[in-house]
XYZ file of C-alpha atoms in Angstrom:
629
model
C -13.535 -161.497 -18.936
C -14.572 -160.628 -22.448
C -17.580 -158.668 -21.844
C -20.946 -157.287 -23.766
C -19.614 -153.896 -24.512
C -16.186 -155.488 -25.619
C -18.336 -157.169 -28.128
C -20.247 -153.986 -28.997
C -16.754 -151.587 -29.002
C -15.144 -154.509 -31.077
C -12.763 -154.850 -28.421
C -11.396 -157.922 -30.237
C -11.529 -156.947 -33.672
C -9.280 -158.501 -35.907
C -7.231 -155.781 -38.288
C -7.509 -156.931 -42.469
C -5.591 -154.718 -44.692
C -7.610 -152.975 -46.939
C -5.544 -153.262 -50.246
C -6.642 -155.185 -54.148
C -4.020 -155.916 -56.423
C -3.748 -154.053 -59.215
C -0.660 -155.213 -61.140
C 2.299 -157.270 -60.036
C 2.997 -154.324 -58.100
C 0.880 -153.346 -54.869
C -1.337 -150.438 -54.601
C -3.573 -149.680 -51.719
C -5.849 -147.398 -49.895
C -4.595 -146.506 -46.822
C -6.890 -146.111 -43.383
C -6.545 -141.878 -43.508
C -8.129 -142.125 -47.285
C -5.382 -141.326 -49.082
C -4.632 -143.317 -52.745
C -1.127 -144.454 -53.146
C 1.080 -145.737 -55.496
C 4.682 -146.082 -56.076
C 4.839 -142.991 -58.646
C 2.532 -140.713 -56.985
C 0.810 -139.378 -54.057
C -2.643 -137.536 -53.925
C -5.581 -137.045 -51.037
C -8.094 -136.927 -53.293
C -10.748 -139.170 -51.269
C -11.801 -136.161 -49.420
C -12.868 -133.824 -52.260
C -15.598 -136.678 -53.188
C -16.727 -138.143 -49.814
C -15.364 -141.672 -51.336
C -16.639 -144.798 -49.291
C -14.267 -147.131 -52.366
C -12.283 -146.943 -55.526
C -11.298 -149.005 -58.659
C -8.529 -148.589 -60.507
C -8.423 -148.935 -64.716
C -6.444 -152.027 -66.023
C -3.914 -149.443 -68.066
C -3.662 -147.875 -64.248
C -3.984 -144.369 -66.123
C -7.451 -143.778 -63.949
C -8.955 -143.979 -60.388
C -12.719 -144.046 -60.248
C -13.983 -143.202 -56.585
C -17.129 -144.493 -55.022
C -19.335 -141.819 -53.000
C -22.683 -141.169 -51.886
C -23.752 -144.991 -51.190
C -27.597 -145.522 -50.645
C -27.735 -149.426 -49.902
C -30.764 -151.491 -51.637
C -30.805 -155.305 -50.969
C -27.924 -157.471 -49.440
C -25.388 -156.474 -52.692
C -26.936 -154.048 -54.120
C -26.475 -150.028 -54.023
C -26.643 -146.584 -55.807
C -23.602 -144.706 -55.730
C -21.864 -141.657 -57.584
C -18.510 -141.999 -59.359
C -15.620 -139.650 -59.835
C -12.610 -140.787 -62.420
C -9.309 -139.266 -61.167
C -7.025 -138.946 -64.219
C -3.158 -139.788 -62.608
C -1.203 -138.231 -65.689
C -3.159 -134.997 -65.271
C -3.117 -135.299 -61.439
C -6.782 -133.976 -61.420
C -10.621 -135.469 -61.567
C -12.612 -135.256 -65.294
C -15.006 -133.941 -66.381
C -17.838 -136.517 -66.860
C -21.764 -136.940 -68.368
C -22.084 -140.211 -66.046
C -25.286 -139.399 -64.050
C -25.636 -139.981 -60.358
C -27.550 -142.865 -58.497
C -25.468 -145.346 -60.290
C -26.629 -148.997 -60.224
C -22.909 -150.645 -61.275
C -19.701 -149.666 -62.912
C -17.064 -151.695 -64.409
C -13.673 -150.945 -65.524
C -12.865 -152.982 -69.492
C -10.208 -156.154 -68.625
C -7.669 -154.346 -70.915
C -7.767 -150.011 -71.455
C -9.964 -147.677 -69.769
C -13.923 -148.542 -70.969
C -16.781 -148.151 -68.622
C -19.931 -150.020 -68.546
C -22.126 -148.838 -66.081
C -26.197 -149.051 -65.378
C -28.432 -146.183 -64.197
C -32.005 -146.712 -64.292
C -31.821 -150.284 -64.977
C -30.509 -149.711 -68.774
C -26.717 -150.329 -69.679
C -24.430 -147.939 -71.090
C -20.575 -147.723 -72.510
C -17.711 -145.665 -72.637
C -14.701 -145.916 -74.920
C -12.725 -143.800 -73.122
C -13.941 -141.911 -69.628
C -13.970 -138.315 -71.547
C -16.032 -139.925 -74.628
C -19.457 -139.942 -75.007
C -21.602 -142.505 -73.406
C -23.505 -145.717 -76.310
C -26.664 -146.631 -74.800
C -26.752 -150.702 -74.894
C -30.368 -150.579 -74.126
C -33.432 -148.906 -73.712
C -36.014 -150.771 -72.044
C -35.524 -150.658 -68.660
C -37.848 -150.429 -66.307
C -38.202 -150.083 -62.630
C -39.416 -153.725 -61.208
C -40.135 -154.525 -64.508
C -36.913 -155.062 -66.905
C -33.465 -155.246 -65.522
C -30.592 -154.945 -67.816
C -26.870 -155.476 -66.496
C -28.379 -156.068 -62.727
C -30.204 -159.177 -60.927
C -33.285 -158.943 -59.575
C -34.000 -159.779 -56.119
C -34.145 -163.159 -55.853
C -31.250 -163.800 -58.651
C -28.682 -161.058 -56.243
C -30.038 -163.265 -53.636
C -30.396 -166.678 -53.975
C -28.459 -167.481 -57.645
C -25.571 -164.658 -58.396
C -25.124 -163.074 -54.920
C -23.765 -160.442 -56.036
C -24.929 -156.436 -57.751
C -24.372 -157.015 -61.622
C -25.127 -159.224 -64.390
C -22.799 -158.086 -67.131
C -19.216 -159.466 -67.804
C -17.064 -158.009 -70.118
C -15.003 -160.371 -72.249
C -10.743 -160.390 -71.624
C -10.084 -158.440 -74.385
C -12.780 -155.785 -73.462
C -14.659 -155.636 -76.747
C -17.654 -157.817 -76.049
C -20.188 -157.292 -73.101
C -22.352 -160.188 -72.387
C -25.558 -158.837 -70.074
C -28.538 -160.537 -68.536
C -31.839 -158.827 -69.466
C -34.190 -159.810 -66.247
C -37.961 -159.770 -67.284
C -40.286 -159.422 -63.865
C -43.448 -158.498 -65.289
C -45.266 -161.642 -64.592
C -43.403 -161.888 -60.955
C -45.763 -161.118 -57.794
C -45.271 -158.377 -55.477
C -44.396 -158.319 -52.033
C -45.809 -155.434 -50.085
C -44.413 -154.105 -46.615
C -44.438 -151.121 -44.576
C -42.062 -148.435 -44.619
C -42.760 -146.407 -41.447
C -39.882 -143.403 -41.761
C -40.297 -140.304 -40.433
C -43.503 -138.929 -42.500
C -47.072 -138.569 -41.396
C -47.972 -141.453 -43.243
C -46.219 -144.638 -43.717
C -44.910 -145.564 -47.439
C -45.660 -149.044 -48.976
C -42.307 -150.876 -50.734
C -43.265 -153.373 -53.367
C -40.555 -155.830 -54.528
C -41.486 -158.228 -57.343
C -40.495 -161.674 -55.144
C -41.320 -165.035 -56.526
C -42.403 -167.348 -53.512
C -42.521 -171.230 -53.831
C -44.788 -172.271 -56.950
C -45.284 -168.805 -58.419
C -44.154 -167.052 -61.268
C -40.234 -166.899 -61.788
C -38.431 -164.185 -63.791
C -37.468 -164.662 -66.987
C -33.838 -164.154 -67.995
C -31.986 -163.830 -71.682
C -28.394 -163.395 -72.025
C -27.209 -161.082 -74.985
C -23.527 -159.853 -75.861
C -22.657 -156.273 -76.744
C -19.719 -155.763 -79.702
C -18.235 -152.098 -78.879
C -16.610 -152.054 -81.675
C -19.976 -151.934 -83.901
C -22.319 -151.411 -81.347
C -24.525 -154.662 -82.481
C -26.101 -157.222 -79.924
C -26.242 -161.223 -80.284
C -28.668 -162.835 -78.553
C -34.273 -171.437 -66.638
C -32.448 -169.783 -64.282
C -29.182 -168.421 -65.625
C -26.740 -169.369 -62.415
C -22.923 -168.217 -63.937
C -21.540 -166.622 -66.772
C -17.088 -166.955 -67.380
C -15.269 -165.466 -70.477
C -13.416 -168.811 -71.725
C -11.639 -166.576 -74.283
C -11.926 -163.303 -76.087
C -14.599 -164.942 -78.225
C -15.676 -167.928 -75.933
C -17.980 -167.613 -73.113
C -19.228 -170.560 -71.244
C -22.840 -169.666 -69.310
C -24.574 -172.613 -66.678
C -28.250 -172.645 -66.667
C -30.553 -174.740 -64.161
C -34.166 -175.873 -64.933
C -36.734 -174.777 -61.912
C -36.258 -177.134 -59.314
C -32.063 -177.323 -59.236
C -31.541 -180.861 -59.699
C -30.212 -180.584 -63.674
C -27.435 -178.380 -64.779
C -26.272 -177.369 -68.442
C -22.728 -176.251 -69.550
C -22.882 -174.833 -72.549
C -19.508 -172.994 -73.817
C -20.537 -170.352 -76.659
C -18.511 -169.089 -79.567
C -18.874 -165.743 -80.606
C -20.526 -166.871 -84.076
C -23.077 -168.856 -82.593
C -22.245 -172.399 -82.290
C -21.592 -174.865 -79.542
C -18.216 -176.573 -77.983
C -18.241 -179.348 -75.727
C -15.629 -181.649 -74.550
C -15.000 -184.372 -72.096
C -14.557 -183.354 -68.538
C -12.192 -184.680 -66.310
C -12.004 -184.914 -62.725
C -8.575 -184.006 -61.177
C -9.282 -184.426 -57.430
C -11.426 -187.578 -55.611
C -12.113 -188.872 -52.192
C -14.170 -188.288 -48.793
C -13.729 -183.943 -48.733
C -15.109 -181.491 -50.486
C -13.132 -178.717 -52.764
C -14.767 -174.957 -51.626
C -13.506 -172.751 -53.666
C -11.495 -172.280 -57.028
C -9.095 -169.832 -56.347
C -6.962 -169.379 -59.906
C -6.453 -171.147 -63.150
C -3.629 -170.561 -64.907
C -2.305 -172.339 -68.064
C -0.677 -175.112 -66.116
C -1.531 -174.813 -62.537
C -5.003 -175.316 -60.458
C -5.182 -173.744 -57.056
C -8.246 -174.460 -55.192
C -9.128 -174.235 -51.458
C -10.348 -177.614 -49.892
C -11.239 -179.664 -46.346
C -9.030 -182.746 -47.156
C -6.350 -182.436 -43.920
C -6.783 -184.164 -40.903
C -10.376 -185.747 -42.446
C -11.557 -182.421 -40.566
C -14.612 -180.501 -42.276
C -14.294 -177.465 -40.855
C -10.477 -176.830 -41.767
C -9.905 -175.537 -44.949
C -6.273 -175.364 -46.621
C -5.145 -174.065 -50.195
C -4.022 -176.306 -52.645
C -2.012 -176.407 -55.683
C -2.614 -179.116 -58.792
C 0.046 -178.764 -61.504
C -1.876 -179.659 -65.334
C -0.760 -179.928 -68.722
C -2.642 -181.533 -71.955
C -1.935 -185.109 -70.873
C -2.062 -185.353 -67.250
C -1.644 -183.507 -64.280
C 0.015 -184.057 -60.687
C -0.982 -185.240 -57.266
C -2.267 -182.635 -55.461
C -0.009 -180.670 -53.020
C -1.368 -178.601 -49.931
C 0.579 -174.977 -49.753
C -0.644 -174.441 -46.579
C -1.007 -177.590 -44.315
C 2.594 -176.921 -42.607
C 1.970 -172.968 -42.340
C 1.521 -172.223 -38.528
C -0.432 -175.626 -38.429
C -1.527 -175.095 -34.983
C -2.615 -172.227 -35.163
C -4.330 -171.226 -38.954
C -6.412 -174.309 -39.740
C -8.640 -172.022 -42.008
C -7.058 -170.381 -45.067
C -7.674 -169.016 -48.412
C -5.606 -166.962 -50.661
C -5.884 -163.687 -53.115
C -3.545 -164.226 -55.982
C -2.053 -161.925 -58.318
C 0.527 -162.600 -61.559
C 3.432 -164.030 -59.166
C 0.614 -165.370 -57.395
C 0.813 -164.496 -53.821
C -0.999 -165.325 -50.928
C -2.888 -164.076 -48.436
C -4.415 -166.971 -45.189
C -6.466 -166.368 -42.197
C -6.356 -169.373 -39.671
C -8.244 -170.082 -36.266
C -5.518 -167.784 -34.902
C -5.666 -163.969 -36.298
C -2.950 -164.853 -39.348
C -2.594 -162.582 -42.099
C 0.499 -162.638 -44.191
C 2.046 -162.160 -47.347
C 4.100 -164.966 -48.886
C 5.377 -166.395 -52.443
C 3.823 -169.683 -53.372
C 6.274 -170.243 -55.270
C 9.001 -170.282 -52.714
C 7.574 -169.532 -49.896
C 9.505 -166.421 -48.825
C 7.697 -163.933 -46.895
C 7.785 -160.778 -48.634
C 5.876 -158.779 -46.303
C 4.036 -159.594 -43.271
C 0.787 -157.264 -44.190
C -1.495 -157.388 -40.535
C 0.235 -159.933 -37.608
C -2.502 -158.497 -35.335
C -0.162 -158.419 -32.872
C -1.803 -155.684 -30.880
C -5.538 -158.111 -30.720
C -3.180 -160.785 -29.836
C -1.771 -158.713 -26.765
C -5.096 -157.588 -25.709
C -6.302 -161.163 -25.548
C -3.880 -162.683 -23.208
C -5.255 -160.000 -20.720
C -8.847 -161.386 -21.083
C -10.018 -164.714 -19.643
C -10.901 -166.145 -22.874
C -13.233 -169.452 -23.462
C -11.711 -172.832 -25.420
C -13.235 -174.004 -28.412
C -13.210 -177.720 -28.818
C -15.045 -180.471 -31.511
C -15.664 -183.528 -32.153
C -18.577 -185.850 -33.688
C -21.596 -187.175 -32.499
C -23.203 -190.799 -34.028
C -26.009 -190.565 -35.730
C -27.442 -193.341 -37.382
C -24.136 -193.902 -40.035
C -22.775 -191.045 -40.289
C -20.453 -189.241 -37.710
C -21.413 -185.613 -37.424
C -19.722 -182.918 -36.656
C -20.203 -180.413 -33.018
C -18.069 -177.309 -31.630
C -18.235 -176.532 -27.717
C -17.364 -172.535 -26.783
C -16.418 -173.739 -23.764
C -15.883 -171.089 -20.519
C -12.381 -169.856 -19.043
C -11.294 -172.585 -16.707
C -13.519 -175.353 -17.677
C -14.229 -178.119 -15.321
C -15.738 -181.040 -15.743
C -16.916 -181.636 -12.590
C -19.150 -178.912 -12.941
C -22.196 -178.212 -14.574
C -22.558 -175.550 -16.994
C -26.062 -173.276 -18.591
C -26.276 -174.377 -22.443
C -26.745 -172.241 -25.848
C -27.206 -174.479 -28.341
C -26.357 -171.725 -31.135
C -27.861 -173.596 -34.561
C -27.989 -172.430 -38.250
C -28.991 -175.992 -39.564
C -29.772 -175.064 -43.149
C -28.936 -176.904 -46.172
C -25.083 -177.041 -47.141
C -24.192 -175.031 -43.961
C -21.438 -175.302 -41.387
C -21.670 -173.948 -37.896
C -18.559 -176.535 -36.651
C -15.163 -175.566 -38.177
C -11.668 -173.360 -37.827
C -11.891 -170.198 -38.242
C -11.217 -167.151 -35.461
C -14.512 -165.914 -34.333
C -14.736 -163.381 -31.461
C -18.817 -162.340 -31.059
C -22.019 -162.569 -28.694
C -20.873 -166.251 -27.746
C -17.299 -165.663 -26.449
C -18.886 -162.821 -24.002
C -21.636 -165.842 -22.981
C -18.727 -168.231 -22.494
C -16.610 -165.976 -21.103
C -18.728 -163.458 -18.855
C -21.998 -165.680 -18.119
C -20.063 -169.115 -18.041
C -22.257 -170.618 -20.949
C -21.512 -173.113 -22.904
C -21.955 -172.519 -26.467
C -22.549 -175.443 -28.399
C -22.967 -175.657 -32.293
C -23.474 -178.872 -34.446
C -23.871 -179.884 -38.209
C -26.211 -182.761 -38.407
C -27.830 -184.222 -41.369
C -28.439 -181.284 -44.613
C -25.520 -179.995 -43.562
C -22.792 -179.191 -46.105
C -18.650 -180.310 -46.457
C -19.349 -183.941 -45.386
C -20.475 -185.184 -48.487
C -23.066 -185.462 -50.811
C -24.910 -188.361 -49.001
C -25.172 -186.330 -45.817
C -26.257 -182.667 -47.286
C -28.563 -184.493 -49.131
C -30.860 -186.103 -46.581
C -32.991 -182.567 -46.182
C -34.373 -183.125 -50.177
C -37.949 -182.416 -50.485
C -38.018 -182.812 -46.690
C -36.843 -179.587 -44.807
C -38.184 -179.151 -41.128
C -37.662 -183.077 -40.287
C -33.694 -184.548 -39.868
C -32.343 -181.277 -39.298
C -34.763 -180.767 -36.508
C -34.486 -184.170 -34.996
C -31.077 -184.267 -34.987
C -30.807 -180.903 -33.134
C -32.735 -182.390 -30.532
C -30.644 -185.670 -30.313
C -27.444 -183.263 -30.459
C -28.415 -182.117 -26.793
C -27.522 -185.561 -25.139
C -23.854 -185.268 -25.997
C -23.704 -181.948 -23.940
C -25.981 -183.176 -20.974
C -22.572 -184.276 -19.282
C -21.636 -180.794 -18.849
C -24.355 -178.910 -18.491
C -27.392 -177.792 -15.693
C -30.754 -179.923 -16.740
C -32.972 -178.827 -19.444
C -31.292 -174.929 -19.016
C -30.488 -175.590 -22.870
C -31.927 -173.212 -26.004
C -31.383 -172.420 -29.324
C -31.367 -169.543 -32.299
C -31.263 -167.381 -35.318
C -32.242 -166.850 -39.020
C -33.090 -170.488 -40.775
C -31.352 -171.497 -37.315
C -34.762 -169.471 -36.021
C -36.869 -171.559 -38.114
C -35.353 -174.676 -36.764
C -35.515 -173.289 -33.219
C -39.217 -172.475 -33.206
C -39.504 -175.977 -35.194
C -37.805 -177.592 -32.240
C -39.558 -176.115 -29.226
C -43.074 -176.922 -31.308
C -42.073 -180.736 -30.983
C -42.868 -181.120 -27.743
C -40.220 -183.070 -26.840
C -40.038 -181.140 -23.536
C -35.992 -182.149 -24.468
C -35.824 -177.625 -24.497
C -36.739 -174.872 -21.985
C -36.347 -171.871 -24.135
C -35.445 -170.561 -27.568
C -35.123 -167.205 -29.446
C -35.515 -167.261 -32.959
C -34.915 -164.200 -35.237
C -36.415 -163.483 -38.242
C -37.038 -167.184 -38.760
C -39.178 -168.764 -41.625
C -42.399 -170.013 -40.545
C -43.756 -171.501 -43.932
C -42.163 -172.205 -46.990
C -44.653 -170.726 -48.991
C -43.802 -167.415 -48.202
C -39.787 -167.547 -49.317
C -38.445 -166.798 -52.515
C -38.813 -169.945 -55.027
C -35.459 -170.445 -55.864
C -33.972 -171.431 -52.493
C -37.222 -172.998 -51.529
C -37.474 -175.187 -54.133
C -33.788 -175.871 -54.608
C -34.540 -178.186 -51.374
C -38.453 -178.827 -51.412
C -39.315 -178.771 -55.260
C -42.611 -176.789 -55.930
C -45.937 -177.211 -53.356
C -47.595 -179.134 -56.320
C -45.075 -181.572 -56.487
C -44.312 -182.056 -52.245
C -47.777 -180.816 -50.913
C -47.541 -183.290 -48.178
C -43.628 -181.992 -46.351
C -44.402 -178.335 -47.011
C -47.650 -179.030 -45.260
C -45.661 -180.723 -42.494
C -42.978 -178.445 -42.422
C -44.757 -175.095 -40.794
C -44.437 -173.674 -37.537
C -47.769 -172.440 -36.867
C -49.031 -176.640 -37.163
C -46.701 -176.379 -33.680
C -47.986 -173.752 -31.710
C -49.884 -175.453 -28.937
C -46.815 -177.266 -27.626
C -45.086 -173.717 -27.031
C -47.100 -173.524 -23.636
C -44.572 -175.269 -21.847
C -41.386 -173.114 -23.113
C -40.187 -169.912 -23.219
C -40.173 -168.234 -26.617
C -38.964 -165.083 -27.636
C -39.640 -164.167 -31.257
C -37.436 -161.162 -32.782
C -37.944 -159.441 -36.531
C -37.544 -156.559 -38.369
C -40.678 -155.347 -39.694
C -38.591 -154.425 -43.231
C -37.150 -157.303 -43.728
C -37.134 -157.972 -47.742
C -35.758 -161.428 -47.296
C -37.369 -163.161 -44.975
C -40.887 -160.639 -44.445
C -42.271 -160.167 -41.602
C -45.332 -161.698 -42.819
C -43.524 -164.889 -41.219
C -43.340 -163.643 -37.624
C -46.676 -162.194 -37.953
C -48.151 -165.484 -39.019
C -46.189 -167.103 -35.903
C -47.491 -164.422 -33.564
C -50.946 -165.174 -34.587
C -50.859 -169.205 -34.476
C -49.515 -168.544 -30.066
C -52.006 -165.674 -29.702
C -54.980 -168.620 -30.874
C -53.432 -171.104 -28.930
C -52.835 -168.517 -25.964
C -49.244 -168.977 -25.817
C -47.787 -165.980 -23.373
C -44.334 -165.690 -25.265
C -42.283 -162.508 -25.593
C -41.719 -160.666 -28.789
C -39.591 -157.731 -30.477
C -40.209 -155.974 -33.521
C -37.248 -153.940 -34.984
C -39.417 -150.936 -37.147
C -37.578 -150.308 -40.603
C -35.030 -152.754 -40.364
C -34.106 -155.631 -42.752
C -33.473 -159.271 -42.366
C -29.326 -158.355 -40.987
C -30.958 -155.946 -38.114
C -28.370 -153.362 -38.110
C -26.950 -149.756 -36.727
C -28.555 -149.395 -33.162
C -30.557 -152.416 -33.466
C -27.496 -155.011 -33.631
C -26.509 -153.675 -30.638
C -30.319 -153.854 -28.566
C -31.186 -157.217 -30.301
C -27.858 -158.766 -28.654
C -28.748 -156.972 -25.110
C -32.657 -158.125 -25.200
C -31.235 -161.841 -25.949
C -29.047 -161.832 -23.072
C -31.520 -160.741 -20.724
C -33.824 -163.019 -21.955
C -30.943 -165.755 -21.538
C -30.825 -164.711 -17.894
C -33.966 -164.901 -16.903
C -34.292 -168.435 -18.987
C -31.169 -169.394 -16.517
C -32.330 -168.221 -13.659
């Protein structure tokens, strides 16, 4: 069987291939850290320590990536080395160290970067640096980098500067947090006394950053001057920039020209009907490709499409990957270059290299062969779905089910739930974790289902959760149970983690004595305490909804947890979802006296890594035990 320390050793890891395009023509980094390319050969990786690298657009420069210090869930510090190819050696350089972000220019070899939350930029990487700005500040003023809730919650990502095609122009958000409130937890470490972290986070109905967007001319070194949610070059001297007033529900697309005024036209659609387009992959002059859940009316696939366009009308669309190892990849997406190639991952491990344009494999990159091998000597579980009736809609479940099912029998239940707005815990893609060994090993069921606020089965269903979080997707976990009752030992049945452990502690506080246990990690207990934009994205602010964000708290629950078992895990660093929310939890069961069983992880954040991944998974499982026993 496929056990706990297979899961831990990565036993069943799937191999990627750790390679970016360039150019048209392919240039990697290879697993013993040594940079290739066709012309030339070099281990230079070692000399630096480098953890990643990024290549210059004229290909005349390598910078390197070393000495990473992580910061929130994108962002990092980091030193940078530039490796000059023609010279075969590194430069000399006045970039300083503890580097916030670095970006190579579209076209050439100019560097913006951001130390000490102030932009700067290089012509060349042996010129002097131009200061862009000067009034940076720690948790005050952020130039060229979100704060935390806009990496978080709007960007997702470690920068907030784009340079423009042509790389003259740099447009940069400037990120005011000076009237945002702190958030203050312990950092325990290894000194005598504990240190305090403070992180300006904006909960539900306080104070939000404020954000301008300005654009940098290198060539004369002069700068032009709501939530700002995505910023795309359009042109050389077009940029189009989508803002969102406070509670989510309007959005502007405004398209700027360099000189100040504004461009609008018509939109129109090119795809309709009952699916949901993902992801733009590529736009080219006269081609969309786009990733979407159209085939089979299945939400959970996803398969890479290709819309031809030109200025009077376009084609019907065409699926590129529908017929590609159908019954095995069901989940794909693509990485495309300029003789746009792609790369799909399916429910299978599938990773190759084709032409879209004919289809010819050119190279098959990572077959995983070897994982493939290995798994036919372990008694896997089957993963099957279907949809459940609720009211009018049909929603959407997936059953881990164990080696050698029978359906005679009766099976222990893990109801593993997410259940957050726009989310998907029923679909395609190859998954080998903590619920294959439960399936597998401990003969659990694993059960998963998207009910109502879920995402990729339209508007009307993702939609029921607005202004109302902690009521349909709560109810509808509950009713989800009676579709697995067949299969499964009587009310042995719990469920789990993140929002998925604010839904679990919301569904064992019902009282519906439907559930005998649950484990929720670092779950939300009040929506007061999370960051404003996600929280009122679905719940608008507490003046406007005082009523469901009154309703919506666990602690209003805790009496009814007498008659479960409840284990409550977080990490007492967590900047995401503090651990003010446990600790709130904790103290509702300890007035109530509710005996429940809790684990704190000291100096961890909300993903509970290193060591602790590995003890959080183990504590669950015996916990799982004893709730089976």
């Amino acid at each position: 069987t496929f056990t706990l320390e297979d899961y831990f050793n990565g036993t069943a890891r799937t191999k990627s291939y750790n390679m970016r395009w360039v150019s048209g023509t392919m240039k990697k980094i290879t697993p013993t850290n040594k940079y290739i390319n066709p012309n030339i050969k070099y281990t230079v990786t070692s000399r630096v320590a480098a953890f990643d690298y990024m290549v210059s657009a004229d290909r005349k420069y390598v910078c390197f990536q070393s000495n990473y210090t992580k910061l929130w869930r994108h962002s990092y510090t980091a030193s940078y080395s530039i490796y000059d190819l023609e010279k075969g050696d590194f430069i000399n350089m006045d970039i300083p160290h503890e580097i916030q972000y670095l970006a190579w220019s579209p076209t050439g070899h100019k560097l913006a970067f951001v130390w000490k939350n102030n932009i700067y930029v290089k012509e060349t990487p042996t010129s002097a640096f131009k200061q862009v700005t000067a009034d940076g500040a720690h948790n005050l003023i952020l130039n060229g980098i979100p704060d935390w809730v806009y990496e978080e919650e709007m960007f997702s990502t470690n920068f907030a500067l784009w340079w423009s095609p042509n790389g003259r122009f740099v447009a940069y958000a400037r990120f005011n947090d000076s009237g945002v409130h702190n958030i203050e937890y312990t950092w325990y470490g290894e000194g005598q006394y504990p240190e305090t972290v403070l992180v300006p986070y904006p909960k539900a109905g306080t104070p939000n950053p404020t954000v301008k967007l300005f654009v940098f001319d290198t060539n004369t070194s002069r700068i032009n001057e709501h939530y700002l949610s995505t910023v795309t070059w359009a042109s050389d001297e077009r940029i189009a920039v989508q803002w969102q007033n406070r509670t989510q529900n309007y959005v502007v697309l405004k398209t700027y020209d360099f000189n100040g005024s504004a461009w609008t036209e018509k939109t129109k659609f090119l795809t309709k009907g009952k699916w949901e387009v993902t992801s733009i992959l590529k736009v080219t002059n006269d081609a969309v490709y786009y990733v979407s859940n159209e085939h089979n009316a299945s939400p959970g696939q996803r398969n890479v499409y290709k819309i031809t366009i030109n200025d009077a009308s376009h084609s019907e669309r065409e699926c590129l990957t529908c017929t590609l190892n159908a019954d095995r990849c069901k989940y794909n997406s693509a990485l495309f270059i300029k003789i746009y190639n792609i790369l799909y991952i399916g429910i299978h491990v599938c990773e190759n290299l084709k032409f879209l344009k004919t289809f010819l494999e050119v190279r098959v990159l990572e077959d995983n062969k070897d994982l493939e091998n290995t798994l036919q000597n372990i008694a896997m579980p089957s993963v099957t779905h279907g949809t459940l009736k609720i009211g009018e809609f049909d929603l959407w479940y997936q059953m881990i089910q164990p080696p050698k099912f029978d359906k005679s029998k009766k099976y222990p239940l893990l109801i593993d739930v997410y259940a957050g707005p726009c989310s998907q815990k029923s679909d395609f893609r190859f998954r080998v974790g903590w619920s294959t060994y439960l399936a597998s090993t401990e003969n659990v069921i694993v059960a998963s289902f998207d009910g109502r606020g879920s995402g990729y089965q339209g508007d009307k269903i993702m939609h029921a959760l607005y202004k109302r979080l902690g009521t349909y997707e709560v109810e509808d976990q509950i009713t989800s149970k009676y579709i697995f009752l067949g299969h499964c030992i009587s009310n042995h049945v719990f469920v789990l983690q993140s929002y998925g452990g604010y839904v679990t502690s919301m569904v064992l506080g019902a009282g519906s004595g439907v559930f005998k246990c649950g484990m929720a990690v670092a779950p939300v207990s009040k929506w007061e305490y999370y960051d404003s934009i996600y929280t009122e994205r679905y719940m608008v602010t507490p003046a406007e909804n005082q009523a469901f964000y009154d309703n919506s708290t666990v602690m209003e629950r805790a009496k009814n947890f007498k008659s479960v078992q409840y284990l409550l895990v977080h990490g007492t660093a967590d900047d995401n979802v503090h651990f003010q929310q446990a600790a709130q939890i904790s103290k509702a069961l300890v007035d109530e006296q509710v005996d429940f069983d809790a684990m704190w992880y000291t100096d961890e954040d909300h993903g509970l890594g290193g060591s602790s991944n590995q003890h959080v998974y183990t504590h669950m499982s015996h916990f799982l035990k004893n709730c089976f026993a």
